[in-house]
Amino acid sequence: MSFKFVSPMPSPEAVKDRIPMTASLQKIKADRDQMIKDVFTGVSDKFLVIIGPCSADNEDSVLEYNERLAKLQDKVSDRLILIPRIYTNKPRTTGLGYKGIVHQPDPEGKVDMEAGILAMRQMHIHSIEQTGLTSADEMLYPENWSFVDDFLSYVAIGARSVENQQHRLTVSGIDIPAGMKNPTSGDYSVMLNSCIAAQSSHTFTYRNAAYETSGNPLAHCVLRGATNKHGDSIPNYHFEDLELVFDKYEETSLLNPTVIVDTNHSNSGKKYEQQPRIAHEILNSRRYDPRIKKLVKGLMIESYLEPGAQKIGAINHVYGKSITDPCLGWDASERLVYEIAALA
């Protein structure tokens, strides 16, 4: 076989022993989890904003960003719940390129999976310690869930993973909200079928053992736009798109019908500066139709300290600027969060 053994991976228990969640941090997570869950179940009418860098590439700049976000959360807490994006696993369209700190703790260094797992866990836990905000990450590798299950408050299943059986079954066994994105084709049935699978119970193998899950009632839809056969972006955040998802939900028996809209990716055509305009249109749709207001419970926004993006290893490297997809800068992001709070 063409597999070359590199090294064994540490067990989740060993990693958790090295970088533990203290009792005080567990309490913060429990409180945050309940507050976020209440939005999905309709107990709370607060609006979710899942916001942060495309990829969490550097602990110092990510923590500085999240410290700013925590101060902003205090000012909008009556209307919004801010969930920092600490995305440490990056899917790649071709499978090539930087795959996040879980692969490379140093984006310019060599791949080191064990060091990456430790860096991922450390960044998330340091962020909770310094900000009191639990975070979101993407599930690129289902088997990595055991390394992060004690500190995440939201998990996203990407457009290229959402049709994968192991992702769906793993989500059925977790107890936090899981956003199932529409695939790059834009097919709503794939997204909704993923939610049905994730909300159902299953028996399957996971990390060399057999498990039975009870289903995750907080699995929900995320609209991120689509791509046609010519590679052109097709947005799906307009009023008619939201109406269609509402109607499709009505045809199912899914619990807690929810849509989170991703304002970047194919919805913006990766024109990051369009995210505020897109957010405003979604908020206007919520104000126009009470059904849409009940359905759309949050936004995903790509944002970092500095606007735009840069290449890995750039000669004039800019601290706090994305090395993957371009992001809104802090000033525009702060302004947008206040606008969302006023309109949500």
Tab-separated table of C-alpha atoms in Angstrom:
chain	number	residue	atom	x	y	z
A	1	MET	CA	0.000	0.000	0.000
A	2	SER	CA	1.069	3.607	-0.556
A	3	PHE	CA	0.668	4.520	3.119
A	4	LYS	CA	3.884	5.543	4.867
A	5	PHE	CA	3.700	5.370	8.664
A	6	VAL	CA	4.784	8.675	10.233
A	7	SER	CA	3.997	8.456	13.955
A	8	PRO	CA	1.248	7.367	16.339
A	9	MET	CA	-1.166	10.059	17.507
A	10	PRO	CA	-1.716	10.708	21.212
A	11	SER	CA	-5.043	9.646	22.673
A	12	PRO	CA	-7.712	12.282	23.373
A	13	GLU	CA	-7.360	11.491	27.078
A	14	ALA	CA	-3.614	12.195	26.988
A	15	VAL	CA	-4.127	15.480	25.125
A	16	LYS	CA	-6.830	16.575	27.576
A	17	ASP	CA	-4.543	15.768	30.499
A	18	ARG	CA	-1.824	17.961	29.003
A	19	ILE	CA	-4.159	20.891	28.236
A	20	PRO	CA	-7.181	20.543	30.552
A	21	MET	CA	-10.471	22.389	30.805
A	22	THR	CA	-10.628	23.565	34.422
A	23	ALA	CA	-13.834	23.492	36.440
A	24	SER	CA	-14.257	27.260	36.033
A	25	LEU	CA	-13.926	26.978	32.242
A	26	GLN	CA	-16.399	24.091	32.183
A	27	LYS	CA	-18.895	26.342	33.976
A	28	ILE	CA	-18.374	29.090	31.380
A	29	LYS	CA	-18.994	26.559	28.601
A	30	ALA	CA	-22.130	25.149	30.251
A	31	ASP	CA	-23.609	28.642	30.619
A	32	ARG	CA	-22.707	29.629	27.062
A	33	ASP	CA	-24.028	26.348	25.645
A	34	GLN	CA	-27.386	26.878	27.319
A	35	MET	CA	-27.607	30.487	26.134
A	36	ILE	CA	-26.859	29.447	22.542
A	37	LYS	CA	-29.175	26.436	22.698
A	38	ASP	CA	-32.014	28.707	23.837
A	39	VAL	CA	-31.744	30.601	20.546
A	40	PHE	CA	-32.144	27.406	18.508
A	41	THR	CA	-35.067	26.131	20.569
A	42	GLY	CA	-36.888	29.468	20.484
A	43	VAL	CA	-36.593	30.197	24.210
A	44	SER	CA	-34.462	33.265	23.430
A	45	ASP	CA	-34.947	35.793	20.634
A	46	LYS	CA	-31.301	36.850	20.617
A	47	PHE	CA	-29.445	36.726	17.302
A	48	LEU	CA	-26.242	34.756	16.733
A	49	VAL	CA	-23.153	36.191	15.057
A	50	ILE	CA	-20.465	33.592	14.344
A	51	ILE	CA	-17.548	35.814	13.468
A	52	GLY	CA	-13.795	35.655	13.082
A	53	PRO	CA	-10.918	34.788	10.757
A	54	CYS	CA	-11.255	32.439	7.809
A	55	SER	CA	-8.456	30.430	9.421
A	56	ALA	CA	-7.048	30.761	12.940
A	57	ASP	CA	-3.428	30.809	11.845
A	58	ASN	CA	-1.695	32.587	14.740
A	59	GLU	CA	-2.607	32.376	18.428
A	60	ASP	CA	-1.464	35.895	19.322
A	61	SER	CA	-3.512	37.662	16.647
A	62	VAL	CA	-6.530	35.386	17.143
A	63	LEU	CA	-6.548	36.076	20.886
A	64	GLU	CA	-6.172	39.818	20.316
A	65	TYR	CA	-9.141	39.667	17.942
A	66	ASN	CA	-11.227	37.684	20.435
A	67	GLU	CA	-10.379	40.055	23.287
A	68	ARG	CA	-11.795	42.889	21.175
A	69	LEU	CA	-14.815	40.723	20.408
A	70	ALA	CA	-15.425	40.089	24.127
A	71	LYS	CA	-15.541	43.845	24.816
A	72	LEU	CA	-17.966	44.229	21.924
A	73	GLN	CA	-20.103	41.371	23.280
A	74	ASP	CA	-20.574	43.288	26.529
A	75	LYS	CA	-22.007	46.221	24.580
A	76	VAL	CA	-24.490	44.206	22.483
A	77	SER	CA	-25.388	41.445	24.960
A	78	ASP	CA	-29.038	42.497	25.091
A	79	ARG	CA	-29.537	41.533	21.420
A	80	LEU	CA	-26.630	39.417	20.181
A	81	ILE	CA	-24.579	36.366	21.110
A	82	LEU	CA	-21.139	36.569	19.515
A	83	ILE	CA	-19.399	33.247	18.844
A	84	PRO	CA	-15.726	33.562	17.823
A	85	ARG	CA	-14.650	31.582	14.780
A	86	ILE	CA	-11.488	29.700	15.713
A	87	TYR	CA	-11.272	27.582	12.580
A	88	THR	CA	-8.216	25.354	12.948
A	89	ASN	CA	-9.114	22.817	10.216
A	90	LYS	CA	-9.279	24.158	6.659
A	91	PRO	CA	-10.758	22.126	3.797
A	92	ARG	CA	-9.129	22.862	0.453
A	93	THR	CA	-10.899	22.692	-2.879
A	94	THR	CA	-8.041	20.746	-4.489
A	95	GLY	CA	-6.754	19.170	-1.272
A	96	LEU	CA	-3.574	21.234	-1.566
A	97	GLY	CA	-2.277	24.149	0.487
A	98	TYR	CA	-2.481	25.215	4.126
A	99	LYS	CA	-4.970	23.023	6.006
A	100	GLY	CA	-4.942	24.925	9.288
A	101	ILE	CA	-2.904	24.793	12.478
A	102	VAL	CA	-4.068	21.239	13.147
A	103	HIS	CA	-1.701	20.359	10.286
A	104	GLN	CA	0.871	23.124	10.647
A	105	PRO	CA	1.189	25.020	13.935
A	106	ASP	CA	3.563	27.236	11.940
A	107	PRO	CA	1.966	27.988	8.555
A	108	GLU	CA	5.442	28.347	7.070
A	109	GLY	CA	6.785	25.221	8.778
A	110	LYS	CA	6.464	21.506	8.272
A	111	VAL	CA	3.362	19.392	8.855
A	112	ASP	CA	3.255	18.144	12.462
A	113	MET	CA	-0.072	16.561	13.350
A	114	GLU	CA	0.610	15.940	17.046
A	115	ALA	CA	1.868	19.476	17.614
A	116	GLY	CA	-1.111	20.706	15.587
A	117	ILE	CA	-3.645	18.920	17.806
A	118	LEU	CA	-2.002	20.479	20.867
A	119	ALA	CA	-1.874	23.939	19.278
A	120	MET	CA	-5.553	23.684	18.305
A	121	ARG	CA	-6.626	22.769	21.821
A	122	GLN	CA	-4.380	25.357	23.432
A	123	MET	CA	-5.676	28.203	21.261
A	124	HIS	CA	-9.321	27.441	21.976
A	125	ILE	CA	-8.792	27.077	25.731
A	126	HIS	CA	-6.591	30.166	26.016
A	127	SER	CA	-9.326	32.113	24.240
A	128	ILE	CA	-11.958	31.004	26.765
A	129	GLU	CA	-9.613	31.867	29.634
A	130	GLN	CA	-8.925	35.355	28.311
A	131	THR	CA	-12.354	36.296	26.931
A	132	GLY	CA	-15.062	34.154	28.519
A	133	LEU	CA	-16.329	33.363	25.004
A	134	THR	CA	-16.560	29.759	23.860
A	135	SER	CA	-16.000	29.310	20.154
A	136	ALA	CA	-16.856	27.612	16.868
A	137	ASP	CA	-14.675	25.387	14.695
A	138	GLU	CA	-15.144	23.325	11.543
A	139	MET	CA	-15.239	19.533	11.654
A	140	LEU	CA	-12.880	18.575	8.876
A	141	TYR	CA	-11.916	15.270	10.513
A	142	PRO	CA	-14.752	13.560	12.432
A	143	GLU	CA	-12.269	11.486	14.445
A	144	ASN	CA	-10.818	14.708	15.885
A	145	TRP	CA	-14.097	15.420	17.698
A	146	SER	CA	-12.778	13.612	20.786
A	147	PHE	CA	-10.005	16.224	21.077
A	148	VAL	CA	-12.416	19.199	21.103
A	149	ASP	CA	-15.702	17.934	22.531
A	150	ASP	CA	-15.208	19.578	25.931
A	151	PHE	CA	-14.715	23.192	24.811
A	152	LEU	CA	-16.587	23.947	21.551
A	153	SER	CA	-20.020	25.605	21.574
A	154	TYR	CA	-20.679	25.362	17.815
A	155	VAL	CA	-19.408	23.144	15.035
A	156	ALA	CA	-19.713	23.646	11.271
A	157	ILE	CA	-19.845	20.902	8.661
A	158	GLY	CA	-18.442	22.304	5.441
A	159	ALA	CA	-19.850	22.260	1.939
A	160	ARG	CA	-17.460	19.488	0.871
A	161	SER	CA	-18.101	17.350	3.977
A	162	VAL	CA	-21.853	17.638	4.404
A	163	GLU	CA	-22.663	14.619	2.218
A	164	ASN	CA	-20.109	12.415	3.969
A	165	GLN	CA	-21.689	9.661	6.081
A	166	GLN	CA	-19.106	9.760	8.875
A	167	HIS	CA	-19.608	13.495	9.408
A	168	ARG	CA	-23.376	13.069	9.593
A	169	LEU	CA	-23.183	10.151	12.022
A	170	THR	CA	-20.632	11.874	14.245
A	171	VAL	CA	-22.839	14.971	14.474
A	172	SER	CA	-25.707	12.728	15.601
A	173	GLY	CA	-23.748	12.055	18.781
A	174	ILE	CA	-22.793	15.583	19.800
A	175	ASP	CA	-24.768	17.943	22.006
A	176	ILE	CA	-24.029	21.400	20.592
A	177	PRO	CA	-25.443	23.137	17.513
A	178	ALA	CA	-24.044	21.768	14.268
A	179	GLY	CA	-24.386	23.813	11.091
A	180	MET	CA	-24.803	21.634	7.991
A	181	LYS	CA	-23.815	23.774	5.003
A	182	ASN	CA	-25.386	23.421	1.602
A	183	PRO	CA	-22.941	21.639	-0.752
A	184	THR	CA	-21.048	23.582	-3.392
A	185	SER	CA	-23.694	22.455	-5.898
A	186	GLY	CA	-26.285	24.368	-3.865
A	187	ASP	CA	-28.609	21.350	-3.569
A	188	TYR	CA	-30.941	22.008	-0.625
A	189	SER	CA	-31.971	18.353	-0.429
A	190	VAL	CA	-28.393	17.343	0.435
A	191	MET	CA	-28.288	19.906	3.236
A	192	LEU	CA	-31.690	18.900	4.631
A	193	ASN	CA	-30.936	15.183	4.341
A	194	SER	CA	-27.771	15.846	6.337
A	195	CYS	CA	-29.869	17.481	9.038
A	196	ILE	CA	-32.267	14.524	9.066
A	197	ALA	CA	-29.350	12.100	9.411
A	198	ALA	CA	-27.732	14.203	12.139
A	199	GLN	CA	-30.971	14.472	14.127
A	200	SER	CA	-31.511	10.698	13.987
A	201	SER	CA	-30.024	7.925	16.133
A	202	HIS	CA	-27.379	5.620	14.673
A	203	THR	CA	-25.047	2.770	15.513
A	204	PHE	CA	-21.631	2.964	13.839
A	205	THR	CA	-17.903	2.622	14.352
A	206	TYR	CA	-15.909	5.559	15.645
A	207	ARG	CA	-12.250	5.518	16.684
A	208	ASN	CA	-12.059	1.693	16.668
A	209	ALA	CA	-15.201	1.084	18.727
A	210	ALA	CA	-18.932	0.706	18.110
A	211	TYR	CA	-21.208	3.467	19.425
A	212	GLU	CA	-24.897	4.255	19.481
A	213	THR	CA	-26.036	7.887	19.266
A	214	SER	CA	-29.349	9.494	20.178
A	215	GLY	CA	-29.409	12.223	17.508
A	216	ASN	CA	-28.655	15.936	17.671
A	217	PRO	CA	-31.815	18.116	17.691
A	218	LEU	CA	-29.662	21.218	17.179
A	219	ALA	CA	-28.398	20.216	13.709
A	220	HIS	CA	-29.502	22.928	11.281
A	221	CYS	CA	-29.003	24.467	7.812
A	222	VAL	CA	-26.301	26.929	6.794
A	223	LEU	CA	-26.621	28.763	3.482
A	224	ARG	CA	-23.214	29.620	1.988
A	225	GLY	CA	-24.026	30.098	-1.675
A	226	ALA	CA	-23.227	27.697	-4.493
A	227	THR	CA	-21.106	27.325	-7.622
A	228	ASN	CA	-22.428	26.515	-11.094
A	229	LYS	CA	-20.790	24.332	-13.747
A	230	HIS	CA	-18.814	27.320	-15.003
A	231	GLY	CA	-17.383	28.015	-11.558
A	232	ASP	CA	-19.491	31.145	-11.053
A	233	SER	CA	-20.858	31.968	-7.599
A	234	ILE	CA	-24.622	31.669	-7.056
A	235	PRO	CA	-25.813	33.422	-3.868
A	236	ASN	CA	-28.633	31.914	-1.823
A	237	TYR	CA	-29.268	34.595	0.811
A	238	HIS	CA	-32.045	36.482	-1.013
A	239	PHE	CA	-35.618	36.562	0.302
A	240	GLU	CA	-36.802	33.932	-2.203
A	241	ASP	CA	-33.979	31.595	-1.143
A	242	LEU	CA	-34.927	31.923	2.518
A	243	GLU	CA	-38.603	31.352	1.650
A	244	LEU	CA	-37.685	28.172	-0.211
A	245	VAL	CA	-35.706	26.789	2.728
A	246	PHE	CA	-38.654	27.596	5.009
A	247	ASP	CA	-40.981	25.647	2.698
A	248	LYS	CA	-38.513	22.738	2.476
A	249	TYR	CA	-38.256	22.607	6.264
A	250	GLU	CA	-42.063	22.469	6.446
A	251	GLU	CA	-41.978	19.252	4.409
A	252	THR	CA	-39.812	17.540	7.047
A	253	SER	CA	-40.231	16.617	10.701
A	254	LEU	CA	-36.948	18.283	11.677
A	255	LEU	CA	-36.727	19.774	15.145
A	256	ASN	CA	-35.797	23.418	15.770
A	257	PRO	CA	-35.893	24.641	12.138
A	258	THR	CA	-33.043	27.114	11.793
A	259	VAL	CA	-31.000	28.797	9.095
A	260	ILE	CA	-27.667	30.499	9.648
A	261	VAL	CA	-26.496	32.512	6.632
A	262	ASP	CA	-22.828	32.693	5.692
A	263	THR	CA	-22.207	36.172	4.295
A	264	ASN	CA	-18.940	35.265	2.574
A	265	HIS	CA	-17.848	32.317	0.375
A	266	SER	CA	-20.131	31.877	-2.642
A	267	ASN	CA	-22.717	34.273	-1.220
A	268	SER	CA	-20.269	37.135	-1.680
A	269	GLY	CA	-18.204	35.566	-4.442
A	270	LYS	CA	-15.394	35.958	-1.861
A	271	LYS	CA	-15.740	39.734	-2.210
A	272	TYR	CA	-15.334	40.149	1.522
A	273	GLU	CA	-16.258	43.838	1.535
A	274	GLN	CA	-19.795	42.855	0.410
A	275	GLN	CA	-20.538	41.108	3.706
A	276	PRO	CA	-22.165	44.155	5.401
A	277	ARG	CA	-24.481	44.690	2.427
A	278	ILE	CA	-25.459	41.013	2.436
A	279	ALA	CA	-26.047	41.067	6.187
A	280	HIS	CA	-28.334	44.085	5.825
A	281	GLU	CA	-30.401	42.373	3.127
A	282	ILE	CA	-30.886	39.299	5.324
A	283	LEU	CA	-31.905	41.450	8.284
A	284	ASN	CA	-34.386	43.320	6.071
A	285	SER	CA	-35.891	39.998	4.979
A	286	ARG	CA	-36.339	39.062	8.654
A	287	ARG	CA	-38.081	42.344	9.351
A	288	TYR	CA	-40.371	41.938	6.345
A	289	ASP	CA	-41.622	38.401	7.053
A	290	PRO	CA	-42.134	36.960	10.571
A	291	ARG	CA	-41.618	33.427	9.193
A	292	ILE	CA	-38.150	34.392	7.988
A	293	LYS	CA	-37.427	36.117	11.282
A	294	LYS	CA	-38.258	32.923	13.141
A	295	LEU	CA	-36.183	30.804	10.757
A	296	VAL	CA	-32.992	32.871	10.331
A	297	LYS	CA	-31.299	32.962	13.705
A	298	GLY	CA	-27.811	34.099	12.857
A	299	LEU	CA	-25.029	35.053	10.476
A	300	MET	CA	-21.517	33.793	9.770
A	301	ILE	CA	-19.019	36.563	9.030
A	302	GLU	CA	-15.341	36.291	8.085
A	303	SER	CA	-13.421	39.005	9.882
A	304	TYR	CA	-9.922	39.627	11.249
A	305	LEU	CA	-7.808	42.465	12.584
A	306	GLU	CA	-6.826	43.691	9.120
A	307	PRO	CA	-8.914	43.650	5.926
A	308	GLY	CA	-8.204	41.447	2.930
A	309	ALA	CA	-5.780	38.543	2.625
A	310	GLN	CA	-2.108	37.849	2.062
A	311	LYS	CA	0.023	34.964	0.844
A	312	ILE	CA	1.737	32.647	3.310
A	313	GLY	CA	5.356	33.726	3.641
A	314	ALA	CA	4.721	37.216	2.271
A	315	ILE	CA	7.816	39.383	2.536
A	316	ASN	CA	5.864	42.185	4.165
A	317	HIS	CA	3.741	39.964	6.408
A	318	VAL	CA	0.889	41.869	8.045
A	319	TYR	CA	-0.047	40.819	11.586
A	320	GLY	CA	-3.716	39.865	11.890
A	321	LYS	CA	-4.378	39.582	8.140
A	322	SER	CA	-5.857	36.395	6.705
A	323	ILE	CA	-3.614	33.899	4.925
A	324	THR	CA	-6.604	32.116	3.361
A	325	ASP	CA	-9.854	33.825	2.253
A	326	PRO	CA	-10.028	37.630	2.543
A	327	CYS	CA	-11.806	38.988	5.618
A	328	LEU	CA	-13.365	42.226	6.833
A	329	GLY	CA	-11.034	44.299	8.991
A	330	TRP	CA	-11.810	45.097	12.606
A	331	ASP	CA	-13.208	48.602	12.109
A	332	ALA	CA	-15.749	47.460	9.508
A	333	SER	CA	-16.577	44.397	11.607
A	334	GLU	CA	-17.228	46.396	14.762
A	335	ARG	CA	-19.457	48.786	12.861
A	336	LEU	CA	-21.357	45.863	11.318
A	337	VAL	CA	-21.951	44.167	14.684
A	338	TYR	CA	-23.512	47.370	16.048
A	339	GLU	CA	-25.714	47.606	12.942
A	340	ILE	CA	-26.824	43.986	13.331
A	341	ALA	CA	-27.677	44.633	16.979
A	342	ALA	CA	-29.854	47.579	15.963
A	343	LEU	CA	-31.716	45.668	13.252
A	344	ALA	CA	-31.942	42.062	14.508
